[in-house]
Coordinates of C-alpha atoms in Angstrom, one line a residue:
V1 CA -113.9 44.2 15.8
L2 CA -117.4 45.0 14.8
R3 CA -118.6 41.1 16.4
S4 CA -117.2 42.6 19.4
L5 CA -119.7 45.7 19.3
C6 CA -122.5 44.1 18.4
S7 CA -122.4 40.6 20.2
G8 CA -124.7 39.6 22.7
G9 CA -124.0 39.8 26.8
P10 CA -123.3 41.7 29.1
N11 CA -120.0 43.2 27.3
T12 CA -121.7 44.6 24.1
S13 CA -121.5 47.9 23.5
L14 CA -125.0 48.7 21.2
R15 CA -128.1 47.8 22.7
F16 CA -131.4 48.4 21.2
R17 CA -134.0 50.0 24.3
A18 CA -138.0 51.0 23.6
V19 CA -138.7 54.2 25.8
P20 CA -142.7 53.9 26.2
P21 CA -143.9 57.3 26.9
G22 CA -143.5 59.0 29.7
K23 CA -140.0 57.0 30.2
I24 CA -137.7 58.5 31.8
L25 CA -134.4 57.4 29.5
F26 CA -131.6 59.0 32.2
T27 CA -131.9 61.8 35.0
A28 CA -129.9 64.9 35.9
N29 CA -127.1 64.6 38.0
S30 CA -126.4 61.1 37.5
R31 CA -123.7 59.8 36.3
A32 CA -123.8 58.9 32.7
D33 CA -122.4 55.7 31.3
S34 CA -123.8 55.6 27.4
A35 CA -124.5 57.4 24.7
Y36 CA -127.7 57.7 23.2
V37 CA -129.6 57.3 19.4
I38 CA -132.8 58.7 18.9
V39 CA -134.0 55.4 16.6
R40 CA -137.6 56.6 16.5
G41 CA -139.9 58.7 18.3
S42 CA -139.6 61.5 20.3
I43 CA -137.8 62.3 23.1
K44 CA -138.2 65.8 25.7
Y45 CA -134.7 67.4 27.2
V46 CA -134.5 69.3 30.6
N47 CA -131.9 70.7 31.7
L48 CA -131.6 71.3 34.8
V49 CA -129.0 74.0 34.5
P50 CA -129.9 77.8 36.7
E51 CA -128.9 79.6 33.4
A52 CA -131.2 77.5 31.7
Q53 CA -134.0 78.1 33.5
D54 CA -133.4 82.1 33.2
D55 CA -136.1 82.4 30.4
E56 CA -139.9 80.7 31.8
D57 CA -141.5 80.4 28.7
E58 CA -138.7 78.9 26.5
E59 CA -140.2 75.5 25.2
V60 CA -138.1 72.4 26.1
P61 CA -136.6 70.9 23.3
T62 CA -138.0 67.9 21.9
L63 CA -135.4 65.9 19.8
S64 CA -136.6 62.9 17.1
T65 CA -134.6 60.8 14.9
N66 CA -130.9 60.4 14.9
A67 CA -130.4 63.0 17.6
W68 CA -127.3 62.2 20.1
L69 CA -127.8 62.8 23.5
A70 CA -124.7 62.7 25.8
E71 CA -122.7 62.0 22.9
V72 CA -119.5 62.9 25.3
T73 CA -119.5 60.0 27.5
L74 CA -118.1 58.3 25.0
W75 CA -114.7 60.6 25.7
L76 CA -114.8 61.5 29.0
Q77 CA -116.4 61.0 32.6
W78 CA -119.9 62.7 32.3
T79 CA -122.9 63.4 34.8
H80 CA -126.4 64.4 32.7
V81 CA -127.0 68.4 33.2
G82 CA -130.6 67.1 32.7
T83 CA -133.6 64.9 32.4
A84 CA -134.8 62.4 29.1
E85 CA -138.1 62.0 29.0
A86 CA -139.9 60.0 26.1
T87 CA -143.1 61.9 24.5
S88 CA -144.3 58.9 22.2
M89 CA -143.4 55.6 22.0
S90 CA -139.7 55.1 21.1
E91 CA -136.4 53.1 20.8
V92 CA -132.6 54.1 21.0
L93 CA -129.6 52.6 20.4
A94 CA -127.6 53.1 23.8
V95 CA -124.0 53.3 23.1
N96 CA -121.8 52.3 26.5
A97 CA -118.7 53.6 26.7
E98 CA -117.0 51.6 28.6
N99 CA -117.9 48.2 26.6
F100 CA -117.4 50.8 22.8
I101 CA -113.7 51.0 24.1
N102 CA -112.5 47.3 25.5
A103 CA -114.1 46.4 21.8
F104 CA -110.7 47.7 20.2
T105 CA -108.3 45.8 22.5
E106 CA -107.9 43.3 20.2
L107 CA -106.8 46.4 17.9
G108 CA -104.0 47.4 20.6
P109 CA -102.9 49.9 18.4
V110 CA -106.3 51.6 17.1
K111 CA -107.4 51.9 21.6
Q112 CA -104.1 53.5 21.9
Q113 CA -105.4 56.0 19.4
L114 CA -108.9 56.4 21.0
V115 CA -107.5 56.6 24.3
Q116 CA -105.5 60.2 22.9
L117 CA -108.6 61.1 20.9
G118 CA -110.6 60.8 24.5
K119 CA -107.1 63.0 26.2
M120 CA -107.2 65.7 23.6
Y121 CA -110.9 66.5 23.9
R122 CA -110.3 66.7 27.4
R123 CA -107.7 69.3 27.3
F124 CA -110.3 70.8 25.0
L125 CA -113.1 71.0 26.6
D126 CA -110.4 72.7 29.8
G127 CA -109.7 75.6 27.7
L128 CA -113.3 76.7 27.1
T129 CA -114.4 79.3 28.8
V130 CA -117.0 80.1 32.1
D131 CA -119.7 81.1 30.2
Q132 CA -119.0 78.1 27.1
A133 CA -118.3 75.7 30.1
Q134 CA -121.8 77.0 31.7
K135 CA -123.9 76.0 28.2
L136 CA -122.5 72.2 28.2
D137 CA -125.7 69.9 28.4
D138 CA -126.2 66.6 26.9
M139 CA -127.4 68.1 24.1
S140 CA -125.0 69.7 22.6
T141 CA -121.9 68.5 22.7
P142 CA -119.1 70.9 22.3
T143 CA -117.7 70.5 18.2
F144 CA -114.5 71.3 17.2
D145 CA -112.1 71.8 14.5
L146 CA -111.3 68.3 13.9
A147 CA -107.8 69.5 11.4
E148 CA -106.9 72.1 14.3
H149 CA -107.2 70.5 17.4
L150 CA -106.6 67.1 16.7
L151 CA -105.1 65.3 12.9
C152 CA -101.8 65.8 13.1
R153 CA -101.5 65.1 16.1
L154 CA -101.8 61.9 16.3
S155 CA -99.7 59.0 15.0
K156 CA -98.4 58.4 10.9
A157 CA -100.0 54.8 11.7
F158 CA -103.7 56.5 12.8
R159 CA -104.0 58.9 10.4
V160 CA -102.9 56.8 7.0
T161 CA -105.7 54.1 8.0
L162 CA -108.3 57.6 8.1
G163 CA -106.1 59.0 4.9
T164 CA -107.3 55.1 2.9
A165 CA -110.8 55.1 4.2
C166 CA -110.6 58.7 2.4
L167 CA -109.3 57.5 -0.3
E168 CA -112.1 54.8 -0.9
A169 CA -114.8 57.7 -0.7
L170 CA -112.8 59.6 -3.4
N171 CA -112.6 56.3 -5.6
E172 CA -116.4 55.9 -4.6
N173 CA -117.6 59.6 -5.9
W174 CA -115.4 61.6 -6.9
S175 CA -112.9 59.9 -9.8
W176 CA -115.3 60.4 -12.4
V177 CA -113.5 63.9 -11.9
L178 CA -109.9 63.2 -10.2
K179 CA -107.8 61.9 -12.4
R180 CA -106.1 58.4 -12.0
R181 CA -103.2 60.6 -11.1
Q182 CA -104.4 62.4 -8.6
L183 CA -105.3 60.0 -6.9
Q184 CA -102.4 57.9 -6.6
D185 CA -100.0 60.8 -5.9
L186 CA -102.3 61.7 -2.9
A187 CA -102.1 58.8 -2.5
A188 CA -98.8 58.7 -2.3
E189 CA -98.5 61.2 0.0
V190 CA -101.2 59.9 2.4
D191 CA -98.6 56.5 2.6
A192 CA -96.3 58.9 3.5
G193 CA -97.5 61.2 6.0
K194 CA -97.1 64.3 4.3
C195 CA -100.8 64.8 4.3
S196 CA -103.7 63.9 6.3
L197 CA -107.1 63.4 5.1
F198 CA -110.3 63.6 7.0
L199 CA -114.2 64.0 6.3
S200 CA -116.2 66.9 7.5
E201 CA -119.1 67.1 9.3
S202 CA -120.5 68.1 5.6
G203 CA -119.2 64.6 4.0
E204 CA -116.3 65.9 2.0
V205 CA -113.1 64.9 2.1
Q206 CA -110.5 67.5 2.8
R207 CA -107.1 67.4 2.8
Q208 CA -104.5 68.7 5.7
L209 CA -101.0 70.2 6.0
E210 CA -99.5 71.2 8.5
L211 CA -96.7 74.0 8.3
V212 CA -94.9 76.4 10.1
V213 CA -94.1 79.2 8.4
T214 CA -91.2 82.3 9.7
R215 CA -91.7 85.8 9.1
I216 CA -88.5 87.3 10.4
T217 CA -87.8 91.5 10.1
L218 CA -84.3 93.0 11.4
E219 CA -84.8 96.6 12.2
D220 CA -84.2 98.6 9.3
G221 CA -87.7 96.9 8.3
R222 CA -86.1 94.3 5.8
L223 CA -87.9 91.0 5.2
F224 CA -86.2 87.9 5.0
V225 CA -87.9 85.7 2.2
R226 CA -86.8 83.3 -0.1
I227 CA -87.0 84.9 -3.4
G228 CA -85.9 81.7 -5.7
T229 CA -85.3 77.7 -6.1
W230 CA -82.2 75.8 -7.8
K231 CA -83.7 73.1 -9.9
N232 CA -81.9 71.4 -12.2
G233 CA -78.9 73.9 -12.3
T234 CA -81.4 76.8 -13.1
L235 CA -82.5 79.4 -10.9
E236 CA -86.9 79.1 -10.2
A237 CA -88.6 82.8 -9.0
D238 CA -90.6 81.4 -5.6
C239 CA -91.1 84.6 -4.0
K240 CA -92.4 84.0 -0.6
L241 CA -91.4 83.0 3.4
P242 CA -89.5 80.0 4.2
A243 CA -91.4 77.3 5.2
C244 CA -91.1 73.6 5.9
R245 CA -93.7 70.9 6.8
L246 CA -93.8 69.5 10.5
K247 CA -92.2 65.9 10.7
D248 CA -94.1 63.7 13.1
D249 CA -93.1 64.0 16.3
E250 CA -91.5 67.4 15.9
D251 CA -92.2 70.5 17.7
T252 CA -92.7 73.8 16.5
M253 CA -89.4 75.7 17.3
N254 CA -87.6 72.7 15.8
A255 CA -88.8 73.1 12.9
V256 CA -88.2 76.6 12.5
A257 CA -84.3 76.0 13.0
R258 CA -85.3 73.2 10.8
V259 CA -86.3 76.4 8.6
L260 CA -83.4 78.8 9.1
Q261 CA -80.6 76.0 8.8
D262 CA -81.9 75.0 5.2
E263 CA -82.5 78.5 3.7

Protein backbone atom coordinates (compact mmCIF):
# COMPACT_ATOMS: atom_id res chain seq x y z
CA VAL A 1 0.00 0.00 0.00
CA LEU A 2 2.78 2.40 0.93
CA ARG A 3 4.47 1.67 -2.42
CA SER A 4 1.20 2.40 -4.23
CA LEU A 5 0.73 5.66 -2.35
CA CYS A 6 4.22 6.95 -3.06
CA SER A 7 5.02 5.45 -6.46
CA GLY A 8 5.54 7.75 -9.39
CA GLY A 9 3.39 7.96 -12.48
CA PRO A 10 -0.01 9.44 -13.21
CA ASN A 11 -1.77 7.37 -10.53
CA THR A 12 0.35 8.35 -7.58
CA SER A 13 -1.57 9.51 -4.52
CA LEU A 14 1.03 11.88 -3.09
CA ARG A 15 2.70 14.72 -4.95
CA PHE A 16 4.80 17.61 -3.72
CA ARG A 17 3.92 20.90 -5.42
CA ALA A 18 5.84 24.15 -5.33
CA VAL A 19 3.59 27.20 -5.01
CA PRO A 20 5.37 30.53 -5.70
CA PRO A 21 4.13 33.78 -4.10
CA GLY A 22 0.91 34.94 -5.75
CA LYS A 23 0.22 31.50 -7.25
CA ILE A 24 -3.33 30.19 -6.83
CA LEU A 25 -3.53 26.69 -5.36
CA PHE A 26 -7.28 26.39 -6.03
CA THR A 27 -10.20 28.71 -6.68
CA ALA A 28 -13.68 28.97 -5.22
CA ASN A 29 -16.46 26.98 -6.92
CA SER A 30 -13.98 24.61 -8.57
CA ARG A 31 -14.32 20.88 -7.99
CA ALA A 32 -11.76 19.52 -5.55
CA ASP A 33 -9.77 16.40 -6.38
CA SER A 34 -7.07 16.61 -3.69
CA ALA A 35 -6.46 17.52 -0.08
CA TYR A 36 -3.37 19.59 0.73
CA VAL A 37 -0.89 19.70 3.58
CA ILE A 38 1.37 22.76 3.76
CA VAL A 39 4.96 21.54 4.03
CA ARG A 40 6.56 24.99 4.16
CA GLY A 41 5.69 28.58 3.43
CA SER A 42 2.34 30.30 3.94
CA ILE A 43 -0.97 30.35 2.07
CA LYS A 44 -3.86 32.74 2.58
CA TYR A 45 -7.42 31.56 2.24
CA VAL A 46 -10.29 33.82 1.16
CA ASN A 47 -13.71 32.36 1.91
CA LEU A 48 -16.30 33.45 -0.65
CA VAL A 49 -19.33 32.25 1.30
CA PRO A 50 -21.59 35.33 1.74
CA GLU A 51 -21.86 34.79 5.49
CA ALA A 52 -18.08 34.94 5.75
CA GLN A 53 -17.93 38.43 4.17
CA ASP A 54 -20.21 40.19 6.63
CA ASP A 55 -17.26 41.67 8.49
CA GLU A 56 -15.21 43.57 5.90
CA ASP A 57 -12.53 44.33 8.49
CA GLU A 58 -12.00 40.67 9.34
CA GLU A 59 -8.41 39.62 8.71
CA VAL A 60 -7.85 37.11 5.91
CA PRO A 61 -6.54 33.89 7.51
CA THR A 62 -3.07 32.68 6.57
CA LEU A 63 -2.08 29.07 7.03
CA SER A 64 1.43 27.75 7.55
CA THR A 65 3.36 24.49 8.02
CA ASN A 66 1.32 21.33 8.80
CA ALA A 67 -2.04 23.00 8.13
CA TRP A 68 -4.57 21.12 6.00
CA LEU A 69 -6.73 22.47 3.20
CA ALA A 70 -9.76 20.70 1.71
CA GLU A 71 -9.23 17.62 3.87
CA VAL A 72 -12.90 16.72 3.44
CA THR A 73 -12.09 15.87 -0.21
CA LEU A 74 -10.66 12.55 0.99
CA TRP A 75 -14.12 11.46 2.15
CA LEU A 76 -16.66 12.89 -0.28
CA GLN A 77 -17.06 14.94 -3.45
CA TRP A 78 -16.27 18.53 -2.58
CA THR A 79 -16.43 21.92 -4.26
CA HIS A 80 -13.97 24.53 -2.98
CA VAL A 81 -15.70 27.26 -0.99
CA GLY A 82 -12.83 29.75 -1.18
CA THR A 83 -9.57 30.55 -2.93
CA ALA A 84 -6.11 29.61 -1.64
CA GLU A 85 -3.11 31.75 -2.69
CA ALA A 86 0.52 31.51 -1.63
CA THR A 87 1.89 34.57 0.17
CA SER A 88 5.47 33.27 0.19
CA MET A 89 7.47 30.58 -1.55
CA SER A 90 5.56 27.50 -0.44
CA GLU A 91 5.42 23.76 -0.90
CA VAL A 92 2.40 21.54 -0.35
CA LEU A 93 1.79 17.81 -0.32
CA ALA A 94 -1.22 17.09 -2.53
CA VAL A 95 -3.16 13.92 -1.66
CA ASN A 96 -5.28 12.84 -4.62
CA ALA A 97 -8.52 11.46 -3.20
CA GLU A 98 -9.36 8.93 -5.94
CA ASN A 99 -5.83 7.53 -6.14
CA PHE A 100 -5.63 7.42 -2.35
CA ILE A 101 -8.64 5.09 -2.16
CA ASN A 102 -7.53 3.02 -5.15
CA ALA A 103 -4.15 2.42 -3.53
CA PHE A 104 -5.93 0.11 -1.10
CA THR A 105 -7.45 -2.06 -3.83
CA GLU A 106 -5.12 -4.96 -3.04
CA LEU A 107 -6.35 -4.85 0.56
CA GLY A 108 -10.05 -5.28 -0.16
CA PRO A 109 -11.31 -5.23 3.46
CA VAL A 110 -9.33 -2.08 4.25
CA LYS A 111 -10.70 -0.31 1.18
CA GLN A 112 -14.22 -1.35 2.14
CA GLN A 113 -13.72 0.13 5.60
CA LEU A 114 -12.45 3.39 4.13
CA VAL A 115 -15.53 3.58 1.93
CA GLN A 116 -17.68 2.82 4.98
CA LEU A 117 -15.95 5.62 6.90
CA GLY A 118 -16.71 8.01 4.05
CA LYS A 119 -20.40 7.05 4.04
CA MET A 120 -20.65 7.49 7.80
CA TYR A 121 -18.94 10.85 7.60
CA ARG A 122 -21.37 11.93 4.87
CA ARG A 123 -24.30 10.99 7.10
CA PHE A 124 -22.70 13.02 9.88
CA LEU A 125 -22.49 16.05 7.58
CA ASP A 126 -26.08 15.57 6.46
CA GLY A 127 -27.09 15.85 10.11
CA LEU A 128 -25.55 19.31 10.58
CA THR A 129 -27.86 22.24 11.23
CA VAL A 130 -28.26 24.97 8.61
CA ASP A 131 -26.02 27.30 10.62
CA GLN A 132 -23.35 24.62 10.94
CA ALA A 133 -23.50 23.77 7.24
CA GLN A 134 -23.08 27.44 6.27
CA LYS A 135 -19.80 27.54 8.17
CA LEU A 136 -18.22 24.74 6.14
CA ASP A 137 -15.14 25.76 4.20
CA ASP A 138 -11.83 24.36 2.97
CA MET A 139 -10.02 25.16 6.22
CA SER A 140 -12.32 23.91 8.93
CA THR A 141 -13.37 20.36 8.22
CA PRO A 142 -16.09 19.55 10.77
CA THR A 143 -14.78 17.15 13.38
CA PHE A 144 -16.71 14.57 15.32
CA ASP A 145 -16.14 12.08 18.08
CA LEU A 146 -14.67 9.00 16.41
CA ALA A 147 -15.82 6.76 19.23
CA GLU A 148 -19.35 8.14 19.24
CA HIS A 149 -20.00 8.19 15.50
CA LEU A 150 -17.87 5.52 13.94
CA LEU A 151 -15.76 3.13 15.91
CA CYS A 152 -18.33 0.63 17.15
CA ARG A 153 -20.04 0.57 13.75
CA LEU A 154 -16.92 -0.72 12.01
CA SER A 155 -16.28 -4.39 11.42
CA LYS A 156 -14.55 -6.45 14.08
CA ALA A 157 -11.59 -7.11 11.76
CA PHE A 158 -10.99 -3.41 11.24
CA ARG A 159 -11.33 -2.64 14.97
CA VAL A 160 -8.85 -5.41 15.79
CA THR A 161 -6.38 -3.97 13.28
CA LEU A 162 -6.76 -0.51 14.77
CA GLY A 163 -6.54 -1.87 18.31
CA THR A 164 -3.35 -3.79 17.53
CA ALA A 165 -1.67 -0.59 16.35
CA CYS A 166 -2.77 1.16 19.56
CA LEU A 167 -1.39 -1.71 21.66
CA GLU A 168 1.97 -1.29 19.95
CA ALA A 169 1.90 2.39 20.91
CA LEU A 170 1.12 1.44 24.51
CA ASN A 171 3.99 -1.05 24.53
CA GLU A 172 6.40 1.56 23.25
CA ASN A 173 5.35 4.51 25.39
CA TRP A 174 3.60 3.15 28.49
CA SER A 175 5.21 -0.21 29.24
CA TRP A 176 6.88 1.33 32.30
CA VAL A 177 3.42 2.15 33.74
CA LEU A 178 1.24 -0.74 32.58
CA LYS A 179 1.95 -4.23 33.83
CA ARG A 180 2.49 -7.02 31.32
CA ARG A 181 -0.66 -8.78 32.55
CA GLN A 182 -2.71 -5.61 31.98
CA LEU A 183 -1.48 -5.36 28.40
CA GLN A 184 -2.17 -9.05 27.81
CA ASP A 185 -5.72 -8.75 29.17
CA LEU A 186 -6.31 -5.67 27.02
CA ALA A 187 -4.97 -7.45 23.94
CA ALA A 188 -7.30 -10.39 24.63
CA GLU A 189 -10.29 -8.01 24.84
CA VAL A 190 -9.31 -6.40 21.53
CA ASP A 191 -8.86 -9.76 19.76
CA ALA A 192 -12.25 -10.93 21.04
CA GLY A 193 -13.93 -7.72 19.90
CA LYS A 194 -15.02 -6.89 23.45
CA CYS A 195 -13.54 -3.40 23.31
CA SER A 196 -12.08 -0.94 20.82
CA LEU A 197 -8.93 1.15 21.09
CA PHE A 198 -8.23 4.36 19.21
CA LEU A 199 -5.90 7.34 19.31
CA SER A 200 -7.44 10.63 20.38
CA GLU A 201 -6.52 13.94 18.76
CA SER A 202 -4.00 14.47 21.57
CA GLY A 203 -2.31 11.16 20.79
CA GLU A 204 -3.68 9.28 23.80
CA VAL A 205 -4.84 5.67 23.49
CA GLN A 206 -8.47 5.44 24.59
CA ARG A 207 -10.57 2.36 25.27
CA GLN A 208 -14.22 2.19 24.27
CA LEU A 209 -17.06 -0.13 25.13
CA GLU A 210 -20.55 0.06 23.68
CA LEU A 211 -23.10 -0.78 26.35
CA VAL A 212 -26.88 -0.93 26.51
CA VAL A 213 -28.26 -0.03 29.94
CA THR A 214 -31.94 -0.56 30.75
CA ARG A 215 -34.00 1.50 33.20
CA ILE A 216 -37.48 0.07 33.71
CA THR A 217 -39.93 1.52 36.24
CA LEU A 218 -43.44 0.55 37.25
CA GLU A 219 -46.33 2.93 37.81
CA ASP A 220 -45.86 2.68 41.58
CA GLY A 221 -42.27 3.89 41.22
CA ARG A 222 -40.49 0.57 41.71
CA LEU A 223 -37.32 0.17 39.67
CA PHE A 224 -36.04 -2.97 37.96
CA VAL A 225 -32.42 -3.40 39.05
CA ARG A 226 -29.82 -6.08 39.52
CA ILE A 227 -29.01 -6.53 43.20
CA GLY A 228 -26.40 -9.26 42.90
CA THR A 229 -24.84 -12.07 40.90
CA TRP A 230 -24.18 -15.72 41.64
CA LYS A 231 -20.50 -16.66 41.60
CA ASN A 232 -19.18 -20.03 42.74
CA GLY A 233 -22.39 -20.79 44.58
CA THR A 234 -22.50 -17.56 46.55
CA LEU A 235 -24.38 -14.31 46.04
CA GLU A 236 -22.23 -11.22 45.53
CA ALA A 237 -23.75 -7.75 45.85
CA ASP A 238 -23.87 -6.05 42.47
CA CYS A 239 -26.42 -3.25 42.71
CA LYS A 240 -26.80 -1.57 39.32
CA LEU A 241 -29.09 -1.25 36.33
CA PRO A 242 -29.09 -4.32 34.05
CA ALA A 243 -26.74 -3.85 31.11
CA CYS A 244 -24.87 -5.73 28.41
CA ARG A 245 -22.30 -5.11 25.72
CA LEU A 246 -23.50 -4.79 22.16
CA LYS A 247 -22.47 -7.71 19.97
CA ASP A 248 -21.24 -7.26 16.40
CA ASP A 249 -24.09 -6.24 14.08
CA GLU A 250 -26.56 -6.20 17.00
CA ASP A 251 -28.99 -3.29 17.30
CA THR A 252 -30.07 -1.69 20.55
CA MET A 253 -33.53 -3.28 20.76
CA ASN A 254 -32.16 -6.80 20.34
CA ALA A 255 -29.63 -6.08 23.05
CA VAL A 256 -32.40 -4.87 25.38
CA ALA A 257 -34.37 -8.07 24.73
CA ARG A 258 -31.25 -10.11 25.55
CA VAL A 259 -30.78 -8.21 28.82
CA LEU A 260 -34.37 -8.86 29.87
CA GLN A 261 -34.14 -12.53 29.00
CA ASP A 262 -30.85 -13.02 30.86
CA GLU A 263 -32.01 -11.07 33.92
